[in-house]
Amino acid sequence: MARILLVEDEADIRELIEDAFAERGLELRSAASDRAAYEILEAEAGGYELLITDINLGEGTTGFDVARRARQLNGSLRVIYITGHAAHMGRFGVDGGEMFPKPFRPAELAERAVQVLDIGARDLPPQDAPPN
C-alpha cells in the first residue's frame, strides 16, 4: 500500500482529511507543522510515495520548503499542495507538483491521491471495510 504524508497545521482540517483517507483505506501519516514533517521525512526518507502539504503552515517554513526538502530525500515523491492561493504554484512549487485548491471535500482529496498514485480498485480494501 502506498504511504502518504499529510502536512496541515489546522487540526480540524487535518482530522477531516485523516478520516476521509481512512474511510478510503489509504495509509496516511500526519504532521501538524513543518518541523514535525522534517523529522518524519528525515527518519523515513524513502518511506512515502505522496506528500500532501498545505502551503501556509503558520510559523516557520512553507509547504513549498517542505516539498523541496522531501524531494531532496526522495526524488520520485509526488506532491499535492493544498491552498486557497493557487496563483503561487508556478513560481515556488516543485516540478510535477500539483495544486488542489481550497475549499474542497476531504473525500475529493482522497480520490485525487488514489489517481495520482495510480492505485487500482484491486489495491484498496472495500470502502465499507473497517480500516486496518
CSV table of N, CA and C in Angstrom, one decimal:
chain,number,residue,atom,x,y,z
A,1,MET,N,0.8,-1.2,0.0
A,1,MET,CA,0.0,0.0,0.0
A,1,MET,C,0.9,1.2,0.0
A,2,ALA,N,0.5,2.2,-0.8
A,2,ALA,CA,1.3,3.5,-0.9
A,2,ALA,C,1.2,4.2,0.4
A,3,ARG,N,2.3,4.8,0.8
A,3,ARG,CA,2.3,5.6,2.0
A,3,ARG,C,2.2,7.1,1.7
A,4,ILE,N,1.4,7.8,2.4
A,4,ILE,CA,1.1,9.3,2.2
A,4,ILE,C,1.4,10.1,3.4
A,5,LEU,N,2.1,11.2,3.3
A,5,LEU,CA,2.4,12.1,4.4
A,5,LEU,C,1.6,13.4,4.2
A,6,LEU,N,0.8,13.8,5.2
A,6,LEU,CA,0.0,15.0,5.1
A,6,LEU,C,0.6,16.0,6.1
A,7,VAL,N,0.8,17.2,5.6
A,7,VAL,CA,1.3,18.3,6.4
A,7,VAL,C,0.3,19.4,6.4
A,8,GLU,N,-0.4,19.6,7.6
A,8,GLU,CA,-1.5,20.5,7.7
A,8,GLU,C,-1.5,21.0,9.1
A,9,ASP,N,-1.4,22.3,9.3
A,9,ASP,CA,-1.3,22.9,10.6
A,9,ASP,C,-2.6,23.1,11.3
A,10,GLU,N,-3.7,23.1,10.6
A,10,GLU,CA,-5.0,23.3,11.2
A,10,GLU,C,-5.6,22.0,11.6
A,11,ALA,N,-5.8,21.8,12.9
A,11,ALA,CA,-6.2,20.5,13.4
A,11,ALA,C,-7.5,20.0,12.8
A,12,ASP,N,-8.5,20.9,12.7
A,12,ASP,CA,-9.8,20.4,12.2
A,12,ASP,C,-9.7,20.0,10.8
A,13,ILE,N,-9.0,20.7,10.0
A,13,ILE,CA,-8.8,20.2,8.6
A,13,ILE,C,-8.1,18.9,8.5
A,14,ARG,N,-7.0,18.8,9.3
A,14,ARG,CA,-6.2,17.6,9.3
A,14,ARG,C,-7.0,16.4,9.7
A,15,GLU,N,-7.8,16.6,10.7
A,15,GLU,CA,-8.6,15.4,11.2
A,15,GLU,C,-9.7,15.0,10.1
A,16,LEU,N,-10.3,16.0,9.5
A,16,LEU,CA,-11.2,15.6,8.4
A,16,LEU,C,-10.6,14.9,7.3
A,17,ILE,N,-9.4,15.3,6.9
A,17,ILE,CA,-8.6,14.6,5.8
A,17,ILE,C,-8.2,13.2,6.3
A,18,GLU,N,-7.8,13.1,7.5
A,18,GLU,CA,-7.4,11.8,8.1
A,18,GLU,C,-8.6,10.8,8.0
A,19,ASP,N,-9.7,11.3,8.4
A,19,ASP,CA,-10.9,10.5,8.4
A,19,ASP,C,-11.3,10.0,7.0
A,20,ALA,N,-11.2,10.9,6.0
A,20,ALA,CA,-11.6,10.6,4.6
A,20,ALA,C,-10.6,9.6,4.1
A,21,PHE,N,-9.3,9.7,4.4
A,21,PHE,CA,-8.4,8.8,3.9
A,21,PHE,C,-8.5,7.4,4.5
A,22,ALA,N,-8.8,7.4,5.8
A,22,ALA,CA,-9.1,6.1,6.5
A,22,ALA,C,-10.3,5.4,5.9
A,23,GLU,N,-11.3,6.2,5.6
A,23,GLU,CA,-12.5,5.6,5.0
A,23,GLU,C,-12.2,5.0,3.7
A,24,ARG,N,-11.3,5.6,3.0
A,24,ARG,CA,-10.9,5.1,1.6
A,24,ARG,C,-9.9,3.9,1.7
A,25,GLY,N,-9.4,3.6,2.9
A,25,GLY,CA,-8.4,2.6,3.1
A,25,GLY,C,-7.0,3.0,2.7
A,26,LEU,N,-6.7,4.3,2.8
A,26,LEU,CA,-5.4,4.8,2.4
A,26,LEU,C,-4.5,4.9,3.7
A,27,GLU,N,-3.3,4.6,3.6
A,27,GLU,CA,-2.3,4.8,4.7
A,27,GLU,C,-1.8,6.2,4.8
A,28,LEU,N,-2.2,6.9,5.8
A,28,LEU,CA,-1.8,8.4,5.9
A,28,LEU,C,-1.2,8.6,7.2
A,29,ARG,N,-0.1,9.3,7.2
A,29,ARG,CA,0.6,9.8,8.4
A,29,ARG,C,0.5,11.3,8.4
A,30,SER,N,0.3,12.0,9.5
A,30,SER,CA,0.1,13.4,9.5
A,30,SER,C,1.1,14.1,10.3
A,31,ALA,N,1.5,15.3,9.9
A,31,ALA,CA,2.3,16.2,10.6
A,31,ALA,C,1.6,17.5,10.8
A,32,ALA,N,1.7,18.1,12.0
A,32,ALA,CA,0.9,19.3,12.3
A,32,ALA,C,1.8,20.6,12.0
A,33,SER,N,3.1,20.4,11.7
A,33,SER,CA,3.9,21.5,11.4
A,33,SER,C,5.0,21.2,10.5
A,34,ASP,N,5.7,22.2,10.0
A,34,ASP,CA,6.9,21.9,9.1
A,34,ASP,C,8.0,21.1,9.9
A,35,ARG,N,8.2,21.5,11.1
A,35,ARG,CA,9.2,20.8,12.0
A,35,ARG,C,8.9,19.3,12.1
A,36,ALA,N,7.6,19.0,12.4
A,36,ALA,CA,7.2,17.6,12.5
A,36,ALA,C,7.4,16.9,11.2
A,37,ALA,N,7.1,17.6,10.1
A,37,ALA,CA,7.2,16.9,8.8
A,37,ALA,C,8.7,16.7,8.5
A,38,TYR,N,9.6,17.6,8.8
A,38,TYR,CA,11.0,17.4,8.6
A,38,TYR,C,11.5,16.2,9.4
A,39,GLU,N,11.1,16.1,10.6
A,39,GLU,CA,11.5,15.0,11.5
A,39,GLU,C,11.1,13.6,10.9
A,40,ILE,N,9.8,13.6,10.4
A,40,ILE,CA,9.3,12.3,9.8
A,40,ILE,C,10.1,12.0,8.5
A,41,LEU,N,10.3,13.0,7.7
A,41,LEU,CA,11.0,12.8,6.4
A,41,LEU,C,12.4,12.4,6.6
A,42,GLU,N,13.1,13.0,7.6
A,42,GLU,CA,14.5,12.6,7.9
A,42,GLU,C,14.6,11.1,8.4
A,43,ALA,N,13.6,10.7,9.2
A,43,ALA,CA,13.6,9.4,9.8
A,43,ALA,C,13.2,8.3,8.8
A,44,GLU,N,12.4,8.7,7.8
A,44,GLU,CA,11.8,7.7,6.9
A,44,GLU,C,11.9,8.3,5.5
A,45,ALA,N,13.1,8.6,5.1
A,45,ALA,CA,13.3,9.4,3.8
A,45,ALA,C,12.6,8.8,2.6
A,46,GLY,N,12.8,7.5,2.3
A,46,GLY,CA,12.2,6.9,1.2
A,46,GLY,C,10.8,6.2,1.4
A,47,GLY,N,10.3,6.5,2.6
A,47,GLY,CA,9.1,5.8,3.0
A,47,GLY,C,7.8,6.2,2.5
A,48,TYR,N,7.7,7.3,1.7
A,48,TYR,CA,6.5,7.9,1.3
A,48,TYR,C,6.5,8.0,-0.2
A,49,GLU,N,5.3,7.8,-0.8
A,49,GLU,CA,5.1,7.9,-2.3
A,49,GLU,C,4.4,9.3,-2.6
A,50,LEU,N,3.7,9.8,-1.6
A,50,LEU,CA,3.0,11.1,-1.9
A,50,LEU,C,3.1,12.0,-0.7
A,51,LEU,N,3.4,13.3,-0.9
A,51,LEU,CA,3.3,14.3,0.1
A,51,LEU,C,2.2,15.2,-0.2
A,52,ILE,N,1.3,15.4,0.7
A,52,ILE,CA,0.2,16.4,0.6
A,52,ILE,C,0.5,17.5,1.6
A,53,THR,N,0.7,18.7,1.2
A,53,THR,CA,1.0,19.7,2.2
A,53,THR,C,0.3,21.0,1.9
A,54,ASP,N,-0.2,21.6,3.0
A,54,ASP,CA,-0.7,23.0,2.9
A,54,ASP,C,0.5,23.9,2.6
A,55,ILE,N,0.3,25.0,1.9
A,55,ILE,CA,1.4,25.9,1.6
A,55,ILE,C,1.7,26.8,2.8
A,56,ASN,N,0.6,27.4,3.4
A,56,ASN,CA,0.8,28.2,4.5
A,56,ASN,C,0.7,27.4,5.8
A,57,LEU,N,1.9,27.2,6.4
A,57,LEU,CA,1.9,26.3,7.6
A,57,LEU,C,2.1,27.2,8.9
A,58,GLY,N,1.7,28.4,8.8
A,58,GLY,CA,1.8,29.3,10.0
A,58,GLY,C,3.2,29.7,10.2
A,59,GLU,N,3.8,29.6,11.4
A,59,GLU,CA,5.2,30.0,11.6
A,59,GLU,C,6.1,29.0,11.0
A,60,GLY,N,7.3,29.4,10.7
A,60,GLY,CA,8.3,28.5,10.1
A,60,GLY,C,8.3,28.6,8.6
A,61,THR,N,8.7,27.5,8.0
A,61,THR,CA,8.8,27.4,6.6
A,61,THR,C,7.4,27.2,5.9
A,62,THR,N,7.4,27.1,4.6
A,62,THR,CA,6.1,26.8,3.9
A,62,THR,C,6.1,25.4,3.4
A,63,GLY,N,4.9,25.0,2.9
A,63,GLY,CA,4.8,23.7,2.2
A,63,GLY,C,5.7,23.6,1.0
A,64,PHE,N,6.0,24.7,0.4
A,64,PHE,CA,7.0,24.6,-0.7
A,64,PHE,C,8.3,24.2,-0.2
A,65,ASP,N,8.7,24.7,0.9
A,65,ASP,CA,10.0,24.3,1.5
A,65,ASP,C,10.0,22.8,1.9
A,66,VAL,N,8.9,22.4,2.5
A,66,VAL,CA,8.8,21.0,2.9
A,66,VAL,C,8.9,20.1,1.7
A,67,ALA,N,8.2,20.5,0.6
A,67,ALA,CA,8.3,19.7,-0.6
A,67,ALA,C,9.7,19.6,-1.2
A,68,ARG,N,10.4,20.7,-1.2
A,68,ARG,CA,11.7,20.7,-1.8
A,68,ARG,C,12.6,19.8,-0.9
A,69,ARG,N,12.5,19.9,0.4
A,69,ARG,CA,13.4,19.0,1.2
A,69,ARG,C,13.0,17.5,1.0
A,70,ALA,N,11.7,17.3,0.9
A,70,ALA,CA,11.2,15.9,0.7
A,70,ALA,C,11.7,15.4,-0.6
A,71,ARG,N,11.8,16.2,-1.6
A,71,ARG,CA,12.3,15.8,-2.9
A,71,ARG,C,13.8,15.5,-2.9
A,72,GLN,N,14.5,16.3,-2.1
A,72,GLN,CA,15.9,16.0,-2.0
A,72,GLN,C,16.2,14.6,-1.4
A,73,LEU,N,15.3,14.2,-0.5
A,73,LEU,CA,15.4,12.9,0.1
A,73,LEU,C,14.8,11.8,-0.7
A,74,ASN,N,13.9,12.1,-1.5
A,74,ASN,CA,13.2,11.1,-2.3
A,74,ASN,C,12.8,11.7,-3.6
A,75,GLY,N,13.6,11.6,-4.7
A,75,GLY,CA,13.4,12.3,-5.9
A,75,GLY,C,12.1,11.9,-6.7
A,76,SER,N,11.5,10.7,-6.4
A,76,SER,CA,10.3,10.2,-7.1
A,76,SER,C,9.0,10.6,-6.3
A,77,LEU,N,9.2,11.3,-5.2
A,77,LEU,CA,8.0,11.6,-4.4
A,77,LEU,C,7.0,12.5,-5.2
A,78,ARG,N,5.8,12.2,-5.2
A,78,ARG,CA,4.7,13.0,-5.8
A,78,ARG,C,4.3,14.0,-4.7
A,79,VAL,N,3.8,15.2,-5.2
A,79,VAL,CA,3.4,16.3,-4.3
A,79,VAL,C,2.1,16.9,-4.7
A,80,ILE,N,1.2,17.0,-3.7
A,80,ILE,CA,0.0,17.8,-3.9
A,80,ILE,C,0.0,18.9,-2.9
A,81,TYR,N,-0.2,20.2,-3.4
A,81,TYR,CA,-0.3,21.3,-2.5
A,81,TYR,C,-1.7,21.6,-2.3
A,82,ILE,N,-2.1,21.9,-1.0
A,82,ILE,CA,-3.5,22.3,-0.8
A,82,ILE,C,-3.4,23.8,-0.3
A,83,THR,N,-4.2,24.7,-0.9
A,83,THR,CA,-4.1,26.1,-0.5
A,83,THR,C,-5.3,26.8,-1.1
A,84,GLY,N,-5.6,28.0,-0.5
A,84,GLY,CA,-6.6,28.9,-1.1
A,84,GLY,C,-6.0,29.9,-2.0
A,85,HIS,N,-4.7,29.8,-2.3
A,85,HIS,CA,-3.9,30.8,-3.1
A,85,HIS,C,-3.2,30.1,-4.2
A,86,ALA,N,-3.9,29.5,-5.2
A,86,ALA,CA,-3.3,28.8,-6.3
A,86,ALA,C,-2.4,29.5,-7.2
A,87,ALA,N,-2.4,30.9,-7.2
A,87,ALA,CA,-1.6,31.7,-8.0
A,87,ALA,C,-0.1,31.5,-7.8
A,88,HIS,N,0.3,31.0,-6.6
A,88,HIS,CA,1.7,30.9,-6.2
A,88,HIS,C,2.4,29.7,-6.8
A,89,MET,N,1.6,28.7,-7.3
A,89,MET,CA,2.1,27.4,-7.7
A,89,MET,C,3.3,27.5,-8.7
A,90,GLY,N,3.1,28.3,-9.8
A,90,GLY,CA,4.1,28.3,-10.8
A,90,GLY,C,5.5,28.8,-10.4
A,91,ARG,N,5.5,29.7,-9.4
A,91,ARG,CA,6.8,30.3,-9.0
A,91,ARG,C,7.5,29.5,-8.0
A,92,PHE,N,6.9,28.8,-7.1
A,92,PHE,CA,7.5,28.2,-6.0
A,92,PHE,C,7.4,26.6,-5.9
A,93,GLY,N,6.5,26.0,-6.6
A,93,GLY,CA,6.3,24.6,-6.4
A,93,GLY,C,7.4,23.7,-7.0
A,94,VAL,N,7.5,22.5,-6.5
A,94,VAL,CA,8.4,21.6,-7.1
A,94,VAL,C,7.9,21.1,-8.5
A,95,ASP,N,8.8,20.6,-9.3
A,95,ASP,CA,8.4,20.1,-10.6
A,95,ASP,C,7.5,18.9,-10.4
A,96,GLY,N,6.4,18.9,-11.2
A,96,GLY,CA,5.5,17.9,-11.1
A,96,GLY,C,4.5,17.9,-10.0
A,97,GLY,N,4.7,18.9,-9.1
A,97,GLY,CA,3.7,19.1,-8.0
A,97,GLY,C,2.4,19.7,-8.6
A,98,GLU,N,1.3,19.4,-7.9
A,98,GLU,CA,0.0,19.9,-8.4
A,98,GLU,C,-0.7,20.6,-7.3
A,99,MET,N,-1.6,21.5,-7.7
A,99,MET,CA,-2.3,22.3,-6.7
A,99,MET,C,-3.7,21.7,-6.6
A,100,PHE,N,-4.2,21.6,-5.3
A,100,PHE,CA,-5.5,21.2,-5.0
A,100,PHE,C,-6.2,22.4,-4.2
A,101,PRO,N,-7.0,23.2,-4.9
A,101,PRO,CA,-7.5,24.4,-4.3
A,101,PRO,C,-8.5,24.2,-3.2
A,102,LYS,N,-8.4,25.0,-2.2
A,102,LYS,CA,-9.5,25.1,-1.1
A,102,LYS,C,-10.6,26.0,-1.6
A,103,PRO,N,-11.8,25.8,-1.2
A,103,PRO,CA,-12.2,24.8,-0.3
A,103,PRO,C,-12.4,23.5,-1.1
A,104,PHE,N,-12.4,22.3,-0.4
A,104,PHE,CA,-12.6,21.0,-1.1
A,104,PHE,C,-13.2,20.1,0.0
A,105,ARG,N,-13.8,19.0,-0.5
A,105,ARG,CA,-14.3,18.0,0.4
A,105,ARG,C,-13.1,17.0,0.6
A,106,PRO,N,-12.9,16.6,1.8
A,106,PRO,CA,-11.8,15.7,2.0
A,106,PRO,C,-11.8,14.4,1.2
A,107,ALA,N,-13.0,13.9,0.9
A,107,ALA,CA,-13.2,12.7,0.1
A,107,ALA,C,-12.6,13.0,-1.3
A,108,GLU,N,-12.8,14.2,-1.8
A,108,GLU,CA,-12.2,14.6,-3.1
A,108,GLU,C,-10.7,14.5,-3.1
A,109,LEU,N,-10.1,15.0,-2.1
A,109,LEU,CA,-8.6,14.9,-1.9
A,109,LEU,C,-8.2,13.4,-1.9
A,110,ALA,N,-8.9,12.6,-1.1
A,110,ALA,CA,-8.6,11.2,-1.1
A,110,ALA,C,-8.6,10.5,-2.5
A,111,GLU,N,-9.7,10.9,-3.2
A,111,GLU,CA,-9.8,10.4,-4.6
A,111,GLU,C,-8.7,10.8,-5.5
A,112,ARG,N,-8.3,12.1,-5.3
A,112,ARG,CA,-7.2,12.6,-6.1
A,112,ARG,C,-5.9,11.9,-5.8
A,113,ALA,N,-5.7,11.6,-4.5
A,113,ALA,CA,-4.5,10.8,-4.1
A,113,ALA,C,-4.5,9.5,-4.8
A,114,VAL,N,-5.6,8.8,-4.8
A,114,VAL,CA,-5.7,7.5,-5.5
A,114,VAL,C,-5.3,7.6,-6.9
A,115,GLN,N,-5.8,8.7,-7.6
A,115,GLN,CA,-5.5,8.9,-9.0
A,115,GLN,C,-4.0,9.2,-9.2
A,116,VAL,N,-3.4,10.1,-8.4
A,116,VAL,CA,-2.0,10.5,-8.5
A,116,VAL,C,-1.1,9.2,-8.3
A,117,LEU,N,-1.5,8.4,-7.3
A,117,LEU,CA,-0.7,7.2,-7.1
A,117,LEU,C,-1.0,6.1,-8.0
A,118,ASP,N,-2.0,6.2,-8.8
A,118,ASP,CA,-2.5,5.2,-9.8
A,118,ASP,C,-2.8,3.9,-9.0
A,119,ILE,N,-3.5,4.0,-8.0
A,119,ILE,CA,-3.9,2.9,-7.2
A,119,ILE,C,-5.2,2.3,-7.8
A,120,GLY,N,-5.2,1.1,-8.2
A,120,GLY,CA,-6.4,0.5,-8.8
A,120,GLY,C,-7.3,0.0,-7.7
A,121,ALA,N,-8.5,-0.3,-8.1
A,121,ALA,CA,-9.5,-0.8,-7.1
A,121,ALA,C,-9.0,-2.1,-6.4
A,122,ARG,N,-8.3,-2.9,-7.1
A,122,ARG,CA,-7.8,-4.2,-6.5
A,122,ARG,C,-6.8,-3.9,-5.4
A,123,ASP,N,-6.2,-2.7,-5.4
A,123,ASP,CA,-5.2,-2.4,-4.4
A,123,ASP,C,-5.8,-1.8,-3.1
A,124,LEU,N,-7.1,-1.5,-3.1
A,124,LEU,CA,-7.7,-0.9,-2.0
A,124,LEU,C,-8.7,-1.8,-1.3
A,125,PRO,N,-8.9,-1.8,0.0
A,125,PRO,CA,-9.9,-2.6,0.6
A,125,PRO,C,-11.3,-2.0,0.2
A,126,PRO,N,-12.3,-2.8,0.3
A,126,PRO,CA,-13.7,-2.3,0.0
A,126,PRO,C,-14.0,-1.1,0.9
A,127,GLN,N,-14.7,-0.1,0.3
A,127,GLN,CA,-14.9,1.1,1.1
A,127,GLN,C,-15.7,0.9,2.4
A,128,ASP,N,-16.5,-0.2,2.5
A,128,ASP,CA,-17.2,-0.4,3.7
A,128,ASP,C,-16.5,-1.3,4.7
A,129,ALA,N,-15.2,-1.7,4.3
A,129,ALA,CA,-14.4,-2.5,5.2
A,129,ALA,C,-13.8,-1.6,6.3
A,130,PRO,N,-13.7,-2.1,7.5
A,130,PRO,CA,-13.0,-1.2,8.6
A,130,PRO,C,-11.6,-1.0,8.3
A,131,PRO,N,-11.0,0.2,8.6
A,131,PRO,CA,-9.6,0.4,8.3
A,131,PRO,C,-8.7,-0.5,9.2
A,132,ASN,N,-7.5,-0.7,8.7
A,132,ASN,CA,-6.6,-1.6,9.5
A,132,ASN,C,-6.1,-0.9,10.7
